XYZ file of C-alpha atoms in Angstrom:
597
model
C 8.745 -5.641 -9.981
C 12.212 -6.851 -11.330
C 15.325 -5.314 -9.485
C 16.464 -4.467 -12.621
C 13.756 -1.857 -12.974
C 14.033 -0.790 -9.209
C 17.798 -0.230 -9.928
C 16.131 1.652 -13.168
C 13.635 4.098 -11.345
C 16.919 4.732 -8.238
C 19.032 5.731 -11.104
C 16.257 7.805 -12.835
C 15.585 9.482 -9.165
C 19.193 9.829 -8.670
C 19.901 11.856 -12.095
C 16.914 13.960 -10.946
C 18.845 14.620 -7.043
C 21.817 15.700 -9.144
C 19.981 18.120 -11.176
C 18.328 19.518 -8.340
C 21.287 19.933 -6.240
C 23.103 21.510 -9.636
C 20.106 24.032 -9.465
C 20.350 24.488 -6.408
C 24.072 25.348 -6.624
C 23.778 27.585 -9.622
C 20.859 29.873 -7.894
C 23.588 29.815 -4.966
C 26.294 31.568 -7.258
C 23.850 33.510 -9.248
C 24.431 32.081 -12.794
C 22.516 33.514 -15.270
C 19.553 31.781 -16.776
C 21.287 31.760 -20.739
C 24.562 29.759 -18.819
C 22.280 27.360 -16.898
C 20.444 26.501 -20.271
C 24.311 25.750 -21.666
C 25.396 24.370 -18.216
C 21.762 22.021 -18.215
C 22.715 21.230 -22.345
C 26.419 19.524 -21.023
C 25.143 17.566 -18.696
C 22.410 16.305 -21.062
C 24.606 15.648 -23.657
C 27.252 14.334 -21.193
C 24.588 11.528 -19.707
C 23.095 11.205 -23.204
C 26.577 10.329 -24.583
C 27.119 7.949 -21.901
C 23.729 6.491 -21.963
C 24.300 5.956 -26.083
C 27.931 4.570 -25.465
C 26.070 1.688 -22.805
C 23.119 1.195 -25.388
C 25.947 0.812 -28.282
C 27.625 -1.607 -26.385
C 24.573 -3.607 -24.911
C 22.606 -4.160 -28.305
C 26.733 -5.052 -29.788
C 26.608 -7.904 -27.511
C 22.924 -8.965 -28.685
C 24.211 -8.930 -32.296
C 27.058 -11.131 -31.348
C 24.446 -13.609 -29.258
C 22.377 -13.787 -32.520
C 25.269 -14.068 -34.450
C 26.464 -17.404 -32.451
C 23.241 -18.508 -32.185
C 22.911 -18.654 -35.942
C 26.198 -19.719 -36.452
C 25.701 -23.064 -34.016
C 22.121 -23.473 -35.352
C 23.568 -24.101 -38.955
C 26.822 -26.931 -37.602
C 24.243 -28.251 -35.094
C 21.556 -28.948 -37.733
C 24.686 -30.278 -40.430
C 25.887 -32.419 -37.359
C 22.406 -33.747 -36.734
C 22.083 -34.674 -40.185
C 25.486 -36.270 -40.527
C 24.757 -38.323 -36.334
C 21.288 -38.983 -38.413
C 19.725 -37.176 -34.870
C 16.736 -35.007 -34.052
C 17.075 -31.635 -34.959
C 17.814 -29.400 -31.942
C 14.370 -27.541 -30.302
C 14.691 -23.639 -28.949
C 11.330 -23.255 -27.783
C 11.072 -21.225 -24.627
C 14.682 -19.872 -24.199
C 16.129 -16.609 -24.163
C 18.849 -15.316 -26.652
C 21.370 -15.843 -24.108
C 20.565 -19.226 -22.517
C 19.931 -20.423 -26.584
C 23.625 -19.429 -27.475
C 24.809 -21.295 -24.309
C 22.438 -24.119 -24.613
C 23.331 -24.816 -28.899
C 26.835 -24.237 -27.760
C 27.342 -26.492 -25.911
C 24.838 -29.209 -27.968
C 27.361 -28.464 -30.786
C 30.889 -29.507 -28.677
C 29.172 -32.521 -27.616
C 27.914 -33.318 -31.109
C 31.343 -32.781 -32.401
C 32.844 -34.795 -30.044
C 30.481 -38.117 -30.553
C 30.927 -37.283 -34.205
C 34.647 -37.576 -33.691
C 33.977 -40.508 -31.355
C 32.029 -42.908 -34.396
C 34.946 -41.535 -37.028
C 37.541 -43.038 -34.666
C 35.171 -46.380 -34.122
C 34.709 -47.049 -37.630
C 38.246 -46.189 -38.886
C 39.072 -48.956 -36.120
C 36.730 -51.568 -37.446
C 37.679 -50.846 -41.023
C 41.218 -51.841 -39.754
C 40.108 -55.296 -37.966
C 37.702 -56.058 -41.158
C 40.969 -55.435 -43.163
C 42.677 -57.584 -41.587
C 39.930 -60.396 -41.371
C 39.425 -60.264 -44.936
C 43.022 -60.566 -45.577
C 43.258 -64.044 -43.847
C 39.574 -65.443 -44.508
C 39.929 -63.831 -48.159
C 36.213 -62.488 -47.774
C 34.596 -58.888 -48.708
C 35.097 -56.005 -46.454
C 32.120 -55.083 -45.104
C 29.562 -52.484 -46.758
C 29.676 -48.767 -45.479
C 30.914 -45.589 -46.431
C 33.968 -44.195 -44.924
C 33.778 -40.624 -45.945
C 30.294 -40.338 -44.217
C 29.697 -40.412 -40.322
C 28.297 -43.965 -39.360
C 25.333 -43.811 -37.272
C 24.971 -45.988 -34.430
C 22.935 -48.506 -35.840
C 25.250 -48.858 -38.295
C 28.561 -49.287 -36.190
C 26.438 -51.849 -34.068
C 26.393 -54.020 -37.076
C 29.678 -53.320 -38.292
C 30.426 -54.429 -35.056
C 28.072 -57.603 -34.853
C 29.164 -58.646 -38.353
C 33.372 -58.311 -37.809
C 32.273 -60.430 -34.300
C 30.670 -63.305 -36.305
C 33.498 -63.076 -38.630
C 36.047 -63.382 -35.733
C 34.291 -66.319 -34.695
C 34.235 -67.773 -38.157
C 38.210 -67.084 -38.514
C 38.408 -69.061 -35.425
C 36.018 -72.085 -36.529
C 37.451 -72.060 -39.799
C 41.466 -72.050 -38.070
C 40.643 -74.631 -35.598
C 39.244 -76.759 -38.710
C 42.061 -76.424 -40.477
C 44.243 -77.202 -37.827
C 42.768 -80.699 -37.704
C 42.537 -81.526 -41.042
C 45.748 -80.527 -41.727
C 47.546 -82.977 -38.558
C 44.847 -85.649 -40.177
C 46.466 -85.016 -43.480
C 49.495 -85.404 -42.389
C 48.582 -88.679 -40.566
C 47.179 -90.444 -43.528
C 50.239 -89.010 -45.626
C 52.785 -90.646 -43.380
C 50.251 -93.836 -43.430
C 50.003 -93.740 -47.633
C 53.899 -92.673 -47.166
C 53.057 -89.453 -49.638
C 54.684 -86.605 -50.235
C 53.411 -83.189 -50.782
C 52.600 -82.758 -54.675
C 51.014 -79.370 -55.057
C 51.195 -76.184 -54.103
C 48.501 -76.063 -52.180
C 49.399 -79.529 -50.088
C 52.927 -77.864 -49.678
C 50.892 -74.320 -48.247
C 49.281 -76.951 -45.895
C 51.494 -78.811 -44.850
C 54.749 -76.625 -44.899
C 53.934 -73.330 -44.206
C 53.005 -71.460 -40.943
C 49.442 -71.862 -39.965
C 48.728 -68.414 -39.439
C 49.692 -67.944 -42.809
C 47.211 -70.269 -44.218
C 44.552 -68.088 -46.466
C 41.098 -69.133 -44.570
C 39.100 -68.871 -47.436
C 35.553 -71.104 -48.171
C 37.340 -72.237 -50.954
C 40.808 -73.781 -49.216
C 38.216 -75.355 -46.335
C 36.237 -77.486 -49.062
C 39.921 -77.694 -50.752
C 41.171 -79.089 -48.217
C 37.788 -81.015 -47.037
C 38.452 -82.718 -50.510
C 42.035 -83.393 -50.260
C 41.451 -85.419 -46.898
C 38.440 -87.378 -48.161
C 40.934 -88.023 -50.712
C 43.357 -89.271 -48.347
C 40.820 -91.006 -46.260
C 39.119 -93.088 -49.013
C 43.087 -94.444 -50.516
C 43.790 -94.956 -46.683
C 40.051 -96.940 -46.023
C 40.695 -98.794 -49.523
C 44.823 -99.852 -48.628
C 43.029 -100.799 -45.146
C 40.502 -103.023 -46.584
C 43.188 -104.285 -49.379
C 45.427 -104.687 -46.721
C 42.124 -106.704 -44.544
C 41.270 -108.818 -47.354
C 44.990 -110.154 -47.244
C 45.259 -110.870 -44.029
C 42.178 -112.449 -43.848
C 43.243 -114.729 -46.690
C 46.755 -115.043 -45.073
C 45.302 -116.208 -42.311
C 43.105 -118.644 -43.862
C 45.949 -120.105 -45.837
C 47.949 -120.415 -42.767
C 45.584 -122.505 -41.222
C 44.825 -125.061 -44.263
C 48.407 -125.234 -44.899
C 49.254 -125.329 -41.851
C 52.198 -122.479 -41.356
C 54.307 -122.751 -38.070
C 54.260 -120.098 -35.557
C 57.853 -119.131 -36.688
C 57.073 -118.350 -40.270
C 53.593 -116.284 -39.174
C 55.752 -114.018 -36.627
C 57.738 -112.286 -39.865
C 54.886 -111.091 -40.804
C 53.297 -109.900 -37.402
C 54.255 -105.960 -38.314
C 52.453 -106.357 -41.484
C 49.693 -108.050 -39.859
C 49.010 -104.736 -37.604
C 49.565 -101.914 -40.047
C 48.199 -100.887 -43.320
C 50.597 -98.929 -44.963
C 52.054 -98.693 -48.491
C 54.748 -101.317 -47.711
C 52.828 -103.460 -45.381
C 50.450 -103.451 -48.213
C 52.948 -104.682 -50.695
C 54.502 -107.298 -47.966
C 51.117 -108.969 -47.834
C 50.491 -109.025 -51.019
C 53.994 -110.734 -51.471
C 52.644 -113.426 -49.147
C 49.402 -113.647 -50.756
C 51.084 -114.874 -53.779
C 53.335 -117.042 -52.443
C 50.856 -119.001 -49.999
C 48.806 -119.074 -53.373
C 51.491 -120.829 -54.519
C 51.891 -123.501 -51.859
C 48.408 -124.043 -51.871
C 48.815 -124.944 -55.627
C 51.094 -127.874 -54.085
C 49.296 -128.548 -51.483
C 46.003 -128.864 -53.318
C 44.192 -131.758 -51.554
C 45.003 -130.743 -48.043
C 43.506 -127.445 -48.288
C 40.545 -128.740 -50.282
C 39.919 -131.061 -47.187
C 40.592 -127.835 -44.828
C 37.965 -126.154 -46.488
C 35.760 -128.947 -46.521
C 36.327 -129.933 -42.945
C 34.981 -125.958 -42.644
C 32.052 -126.563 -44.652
C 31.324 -129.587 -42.576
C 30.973 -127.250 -39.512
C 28.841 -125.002 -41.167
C 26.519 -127.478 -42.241
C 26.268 -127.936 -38.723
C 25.718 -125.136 -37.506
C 23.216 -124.226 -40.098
C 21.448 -127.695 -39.537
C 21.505 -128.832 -43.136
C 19.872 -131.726 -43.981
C 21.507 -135.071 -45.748
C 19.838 -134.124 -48.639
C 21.143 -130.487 -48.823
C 24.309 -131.694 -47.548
C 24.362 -134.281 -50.989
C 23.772 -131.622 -53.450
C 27.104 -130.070 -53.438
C 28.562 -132.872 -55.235
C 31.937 -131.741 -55.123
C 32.290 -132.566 -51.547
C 32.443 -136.132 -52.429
C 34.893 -136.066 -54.804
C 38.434 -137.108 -55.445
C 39.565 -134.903 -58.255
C 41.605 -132.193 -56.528
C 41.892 -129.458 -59.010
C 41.535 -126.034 -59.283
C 38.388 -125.857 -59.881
C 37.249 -127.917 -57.625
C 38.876 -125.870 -54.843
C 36.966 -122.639 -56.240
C 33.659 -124.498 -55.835
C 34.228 -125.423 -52.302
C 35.356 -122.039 -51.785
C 32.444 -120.361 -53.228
C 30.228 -123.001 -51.127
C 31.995 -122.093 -47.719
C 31.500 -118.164 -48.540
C 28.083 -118.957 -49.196
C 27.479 -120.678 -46.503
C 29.010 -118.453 -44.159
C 26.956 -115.925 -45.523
C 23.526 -118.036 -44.848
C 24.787 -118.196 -41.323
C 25.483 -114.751 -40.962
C 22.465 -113.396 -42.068
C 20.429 -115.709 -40.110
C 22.739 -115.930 -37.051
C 20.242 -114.934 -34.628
C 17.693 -117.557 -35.321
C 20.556 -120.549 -35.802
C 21.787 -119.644 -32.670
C 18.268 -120.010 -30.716
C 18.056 -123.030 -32.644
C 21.392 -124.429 -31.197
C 19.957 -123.612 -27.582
C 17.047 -125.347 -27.835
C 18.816 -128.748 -29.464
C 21.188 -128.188 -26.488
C 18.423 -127.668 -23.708
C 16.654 -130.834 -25.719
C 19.513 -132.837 -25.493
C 20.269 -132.019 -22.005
C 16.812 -132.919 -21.399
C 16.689 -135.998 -22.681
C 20.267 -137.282 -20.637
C 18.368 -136.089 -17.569
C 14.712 -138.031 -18.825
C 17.143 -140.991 -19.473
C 18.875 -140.589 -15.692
C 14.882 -140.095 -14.313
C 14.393 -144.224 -15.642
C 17.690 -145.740 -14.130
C 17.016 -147.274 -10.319
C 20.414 -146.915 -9.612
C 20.040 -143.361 -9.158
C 18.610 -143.975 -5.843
C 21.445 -144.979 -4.466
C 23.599 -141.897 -5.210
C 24.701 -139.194 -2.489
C 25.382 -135.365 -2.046
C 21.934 -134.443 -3.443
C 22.322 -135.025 -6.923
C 18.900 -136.585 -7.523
C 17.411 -133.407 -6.321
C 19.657 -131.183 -8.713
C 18.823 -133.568 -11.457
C 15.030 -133.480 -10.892
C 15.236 -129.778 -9.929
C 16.992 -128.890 -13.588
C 14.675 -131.320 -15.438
C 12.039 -129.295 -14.235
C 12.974 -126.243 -15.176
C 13.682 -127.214 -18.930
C 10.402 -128.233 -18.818
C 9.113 -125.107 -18.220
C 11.967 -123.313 -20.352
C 11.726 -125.418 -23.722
C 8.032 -124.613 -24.485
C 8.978 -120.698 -23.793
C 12.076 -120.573 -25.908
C 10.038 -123.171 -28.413
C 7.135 -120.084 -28.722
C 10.054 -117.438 -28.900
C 11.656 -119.313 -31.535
C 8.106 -119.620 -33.515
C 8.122 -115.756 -32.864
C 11.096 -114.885 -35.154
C 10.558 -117.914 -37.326
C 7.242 -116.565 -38.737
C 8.640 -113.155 -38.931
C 11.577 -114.110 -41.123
C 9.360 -116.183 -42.995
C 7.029 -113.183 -43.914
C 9.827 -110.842 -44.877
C 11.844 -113.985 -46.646
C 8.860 -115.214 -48.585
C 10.343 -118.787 -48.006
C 10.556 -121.620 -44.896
C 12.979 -121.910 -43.029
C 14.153 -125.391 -42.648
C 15.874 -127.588 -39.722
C 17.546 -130.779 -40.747
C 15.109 -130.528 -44.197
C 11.693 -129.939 -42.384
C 10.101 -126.857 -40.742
C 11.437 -126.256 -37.143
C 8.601 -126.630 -35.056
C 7.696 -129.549 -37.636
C 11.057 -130.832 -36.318
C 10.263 -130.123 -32.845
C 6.865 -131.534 -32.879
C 8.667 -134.949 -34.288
C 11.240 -135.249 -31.446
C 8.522 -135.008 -28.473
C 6.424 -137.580 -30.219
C 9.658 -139.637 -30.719
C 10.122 -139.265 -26.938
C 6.725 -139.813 -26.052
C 6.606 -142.956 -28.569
C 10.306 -144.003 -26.967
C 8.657 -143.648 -23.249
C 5.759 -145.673 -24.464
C 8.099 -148.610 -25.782
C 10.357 -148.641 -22.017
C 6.906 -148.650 -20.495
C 5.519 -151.872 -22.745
C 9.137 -153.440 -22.188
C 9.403 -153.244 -18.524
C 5.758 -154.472 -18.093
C 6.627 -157.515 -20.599
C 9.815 -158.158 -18.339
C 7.682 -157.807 -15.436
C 4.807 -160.633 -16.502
C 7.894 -162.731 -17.594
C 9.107 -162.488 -14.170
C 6.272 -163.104 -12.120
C 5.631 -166.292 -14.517
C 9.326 -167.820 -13.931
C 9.361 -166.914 -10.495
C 5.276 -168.963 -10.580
C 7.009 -171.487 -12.434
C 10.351 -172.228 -10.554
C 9.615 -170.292 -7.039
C 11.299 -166.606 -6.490
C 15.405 -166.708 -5.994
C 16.816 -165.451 -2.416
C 18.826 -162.274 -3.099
C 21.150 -160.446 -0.520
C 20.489 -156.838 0.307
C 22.774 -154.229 -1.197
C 22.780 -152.596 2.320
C 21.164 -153.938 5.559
C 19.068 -151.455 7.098
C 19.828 -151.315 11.364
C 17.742 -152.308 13.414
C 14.965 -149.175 14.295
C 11.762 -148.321 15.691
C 9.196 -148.232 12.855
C 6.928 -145.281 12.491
C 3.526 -145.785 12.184
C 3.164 -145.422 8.977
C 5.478 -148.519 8.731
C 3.825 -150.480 10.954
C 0.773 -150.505 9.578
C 3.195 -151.091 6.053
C 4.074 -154.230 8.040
C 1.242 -155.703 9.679
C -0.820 -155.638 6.313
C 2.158 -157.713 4.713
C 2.320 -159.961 7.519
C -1.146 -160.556 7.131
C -1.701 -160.842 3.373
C 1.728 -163.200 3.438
C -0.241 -165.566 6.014
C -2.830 -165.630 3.778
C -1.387 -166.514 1.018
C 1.517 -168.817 1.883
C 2.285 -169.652 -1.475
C 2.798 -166.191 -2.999
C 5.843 -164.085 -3.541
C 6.690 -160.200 -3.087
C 9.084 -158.160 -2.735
C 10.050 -156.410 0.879
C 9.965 -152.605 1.018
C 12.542 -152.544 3.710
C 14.871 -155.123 3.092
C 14.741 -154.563 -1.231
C 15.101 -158.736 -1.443
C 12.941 -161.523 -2.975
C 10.960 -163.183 -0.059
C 9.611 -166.933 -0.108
C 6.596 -168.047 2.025
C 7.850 -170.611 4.509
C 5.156 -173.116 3.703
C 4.084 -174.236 -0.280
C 0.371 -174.943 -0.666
C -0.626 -176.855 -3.722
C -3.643 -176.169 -5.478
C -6.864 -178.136 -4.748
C -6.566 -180.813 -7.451
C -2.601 -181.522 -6.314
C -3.536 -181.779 -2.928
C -2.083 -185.854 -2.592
C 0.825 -184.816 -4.068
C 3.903 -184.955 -1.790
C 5.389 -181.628 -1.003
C 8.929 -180.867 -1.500
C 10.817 -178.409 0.498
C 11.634 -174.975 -1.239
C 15.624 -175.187 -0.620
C 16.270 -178.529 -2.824
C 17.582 -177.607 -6.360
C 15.983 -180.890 -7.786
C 12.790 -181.245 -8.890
C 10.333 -184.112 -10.189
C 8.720 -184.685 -12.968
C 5.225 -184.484 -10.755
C 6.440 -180.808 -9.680
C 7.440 -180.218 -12.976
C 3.910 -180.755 -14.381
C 2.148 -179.537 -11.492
C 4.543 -176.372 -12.062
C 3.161 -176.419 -15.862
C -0.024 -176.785 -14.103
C -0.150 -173.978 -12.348
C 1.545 -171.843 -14.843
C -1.169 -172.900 -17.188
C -3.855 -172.416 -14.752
C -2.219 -168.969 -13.798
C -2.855 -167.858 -17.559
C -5.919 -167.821 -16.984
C -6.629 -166.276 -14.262
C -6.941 -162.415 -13.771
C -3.055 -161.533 -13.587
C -3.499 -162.047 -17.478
C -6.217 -159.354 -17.521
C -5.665 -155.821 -18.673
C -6.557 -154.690 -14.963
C -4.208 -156.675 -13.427
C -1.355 -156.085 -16.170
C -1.536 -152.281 -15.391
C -0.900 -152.542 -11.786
C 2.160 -151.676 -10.851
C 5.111 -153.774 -8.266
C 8.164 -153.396 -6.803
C 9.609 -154.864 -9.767
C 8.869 -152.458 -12.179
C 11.402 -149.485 -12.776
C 10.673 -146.223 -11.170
C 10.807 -142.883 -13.599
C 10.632 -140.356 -10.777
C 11.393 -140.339 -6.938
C 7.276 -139.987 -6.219
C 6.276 -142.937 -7.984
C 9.062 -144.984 -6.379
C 7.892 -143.817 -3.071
C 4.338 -144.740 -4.475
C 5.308 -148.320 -5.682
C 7.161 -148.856 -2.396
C 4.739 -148.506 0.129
C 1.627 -148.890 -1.516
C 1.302 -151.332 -4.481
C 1.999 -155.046 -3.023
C -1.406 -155.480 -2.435
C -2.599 -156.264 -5.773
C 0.005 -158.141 -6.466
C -0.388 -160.589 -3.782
C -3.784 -160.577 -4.183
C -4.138 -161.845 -7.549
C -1.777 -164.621 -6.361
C -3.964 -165.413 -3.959
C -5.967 -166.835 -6.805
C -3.543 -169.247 -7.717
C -3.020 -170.720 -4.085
C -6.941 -171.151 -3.983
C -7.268 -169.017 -0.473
């Protein structure tokens, strides 16, 4: 049971105390039964009128509840349709906890709708102002409405993005605007328009940051940019043939240094200055026709170098041979020089490989030539070893940059649709040709020296060997045993064959047996010391003799004509260590024949 109704059934059971005790009380005095029914009818209407008075004012206050509650419903449900909310639930409440629950769901209603009025009046204001300096459209949305969230979050997101773009857009201008100013101080240019005066002149933040002034101004400083590039190249194209004249007419240093500002910068008036020279070198070049004809010609001369032009190439440009200095003439050879610097420009890469391999060939061949001369024995601080160290590695490095060379040939061929050509011929055509001219030039140094050599050995058969002194005398030292053996075998094979001739190992000198055996059929003939000069007729014919019989014999024989002496020339330090120590034998040998041993 509620305490309401327990204070209900007290008061009930107090009302009925009262009346009992009032009974009680009139029976005391001994009122009469007609004044007790009006005395009973007071009190009735007195608790009646004060029960009706507390009902009156109770069921007052639930009108006013209901009265609210209605009232709140209707703002709250235009409020929720104006937020663009839910509509507000009253399931489950009593009339008094409704009116205090819509209440106060109405306040804070009013107060977010307040909230978004204030938010969107404020981003109306920052749009305005955006709009203003980007000269754009204000954004979309109506003020007289409340904005619902979504809707101020992209009101928001959009005046954000246009911030940023205000900002782009400024810094953009900002640097176009100190370029323009740049290449108008370069052109020396003034502001024309109104709009170059607005961007140049006026305040920045004044500037209107419309799409339309960016790609304005966009244009105006490609404008500016492509007269700048163009006076630049104008201004390149004169120096370039400033600097060309200088050098075929040859300008002193004095004259060139007035013009060393306009040389640097490409402005209007630096522009005009070398134009002013232009003309006037143009015009000493007129008088001084045939020295800048052979300028240009000692240029072309170069470049057929470089380009390896053959004599035949080099003949058809006629002009280079002539002796009619004219204007025309110096066109021609100008056209032929930019052509031909041209040819070496596009094919630079391959020209230049080209140029390192006649370089390592040439190098090559100096150090092949060294590799033949006996002198370069006799040379100190190891420079035989360097030499034969870097010979071999060009022979390892020419056949590699040879076949890298092939490499880029053939590809420039295929995209060229043509050959390209070294001295006249096809480069490894070319290259083929100079290793079979070394190999053929090798071949003839070999035949010579082995000619010289069977000359030799038949004069010194014919007239005995001649005593030569040693460039250096060795001291006196233990032999090894290699050596010894060296020098018993000579000992031996010299007493063998008295009469024959070699050269020492040791000493490097022409040796002469100490005793001259005739042949068999001279045998009565009377011997003649070896250190008389004079000689008679019967050695003279037995000389003839022998030299006839010794042509004969096997030393004229292919075998014999391939071995190899002391006398021939050594190509590498190997073989001379080879002939040194190891190839008297068949010399001597086949002298043995002629002595008859």
């Amino acid at each position: 049971m509620r305490r309401s109704e327990v204070h209900a059934a007290e008061s009930v059971a107090c009302l009925n105390r009262a009346l009992h005790q009032l009974k009680d009380i009139w029976e005391e005095i001994g009122i009469p039964e007609d004044q007790r029914l009006q005395r009973t009818d007071v009190v009735k209407k007195h608790i009646k009128g004060l029960l009706d008075m507390m009902i009156a004012e109770e069921d007052s206050l639930r009108k006013r509840l209901m009265s609210s509650i209605e009232s709140c419903r209707k703002e709250l449900d235009v409020l929720c349709t104006e937020l663009q909310l839910s509509p507000f639930e009253d399931e489950g409440r009593t009339m008094l906890q409704l009116e205090k629950d819509i209440r106060s769901r109405l306040e804070m209603m009013m107060k977010q709708k307040s909230q978004r009025v204030k938010d969107l009046k404020t981003l109306y204001k920052q749009d305005r102002e955006l709009c203003d300096i980007m000269c754009s459209v204000p954004f979309c949305i109506d003020m007289d409405s409340v904005p619902s969230l979504d809707q101020l979050d992209s009101y928001h997101s959009y005046l954000n993005d246009l911030t940023k773009e205000k900002d782009r857009r400024h810094s953009e201008f900002v640097g176009m605007k100190r370029q323009i100013i740049v290449c108008m101080e370069e052109l020396d240019q003034l502001p024309d328009t109104s709009f170059e005066r607005d961007v140049v002149c006026e305040d920045e933040e004044a500037f209107c940051l419309s799409s339309d002034n960016i790609t304005a101004l966009q244009l105006l400083l490609g404008q500016l940019e492509d007269r700048k590039t163009e006076n630049e190249l104008v201004c390149s194209s004169y120096r370039a043939k400033i600097q060309e004249l200088w050098e075929r007419l040859q300008v002193p240093q004095e004259e060139r240094a007035c013009m060393s500002e306009h040389m640097v910068q490409s402005r209007t008036k630096n522009m005009d200055a070398l134009q002013a020279e232009c003309r006037r070198l143009e015009q000493l070049k007129i008088k001084n026709m045939s020295n800048v004809v052979e300028a240009i010609r000692a240029e072309v001369a170069l470049l057929w170098e470089k380009c390896f032009y053959s004599l035949e190439q080099r003949q058809a440009f006629t002009p280079y041979y002539g002796d009619d200095y004219t204007e025309e003439m110096l066109n021609l050879h100008q056209e032929e020089l930019l052509s031909l610097k041209k040819h070496y420009e596009d094919h630079r890469e391959l020209f230049e490989g080209v140029t390192r391999w006649q370089d390592s060939w040439t190098l090559f061949l100096q150090l092949e030539k060294k590799a033949t001369d006996p002198s370069r024995f006799n040379n100190r601080g190891g420079n035989l070893l360097k030499e034969e160290k870097q010979r071999a590695e060009l022979q390892k490095s020419l056949p590699k940059l040879e076949k890298s060379l092939k490499t880029q040939i053939d590809l420039w061929e295929e995209e060229q649709y043509r050959e390209f050509l070294v001295n006249g011929q096809r480069f490894l055509h070319y290259v083929q040709e100079q290793w079979e001219l070394l190999r053929l030039e090798k071949e003839r140094e070999k035949n010579e020296r082995q000619l010289k050599k069977n000359q030799q050995i038949e004069q010194d058969m014919l007239y005995g060997t001649a005593q030569r002194t040693p460039s250096k005398r060795r001291l006196a030292e233990t032999p090894t045993p290699g050596k010894a053996r060296k020098l018993n075998a000579t000992s031996s094979i010299s007493s063998s064959t008295p009469n024959s001739t070699f050269r020492s190992a040791f000493g490097g000198t022409m040796c002469q047996s100490p005793v001259l055996r005739p042949p068999m059929s001279a045998s009565k003939i009377p011997l003649r010391t070896p250190g008389r000069v004079g000689r008679t007729p019967h050695t003279v014919e037995r000389n003839k003799e022998n030299v006839s019989h010794l042509n004969g014999t096997a030393l004229r024989t292919p075998a014999s004509r391939c071995n190899i002496t002391v006398n021939s020339v050594a190509s590498t330090y190997s073989e001379f260590s080879v002939i040194s120590l190891g190839h008297h034998l068949p010399l001597i040998g086949s002298l043995s024949l002629y002595t008859g041993s």
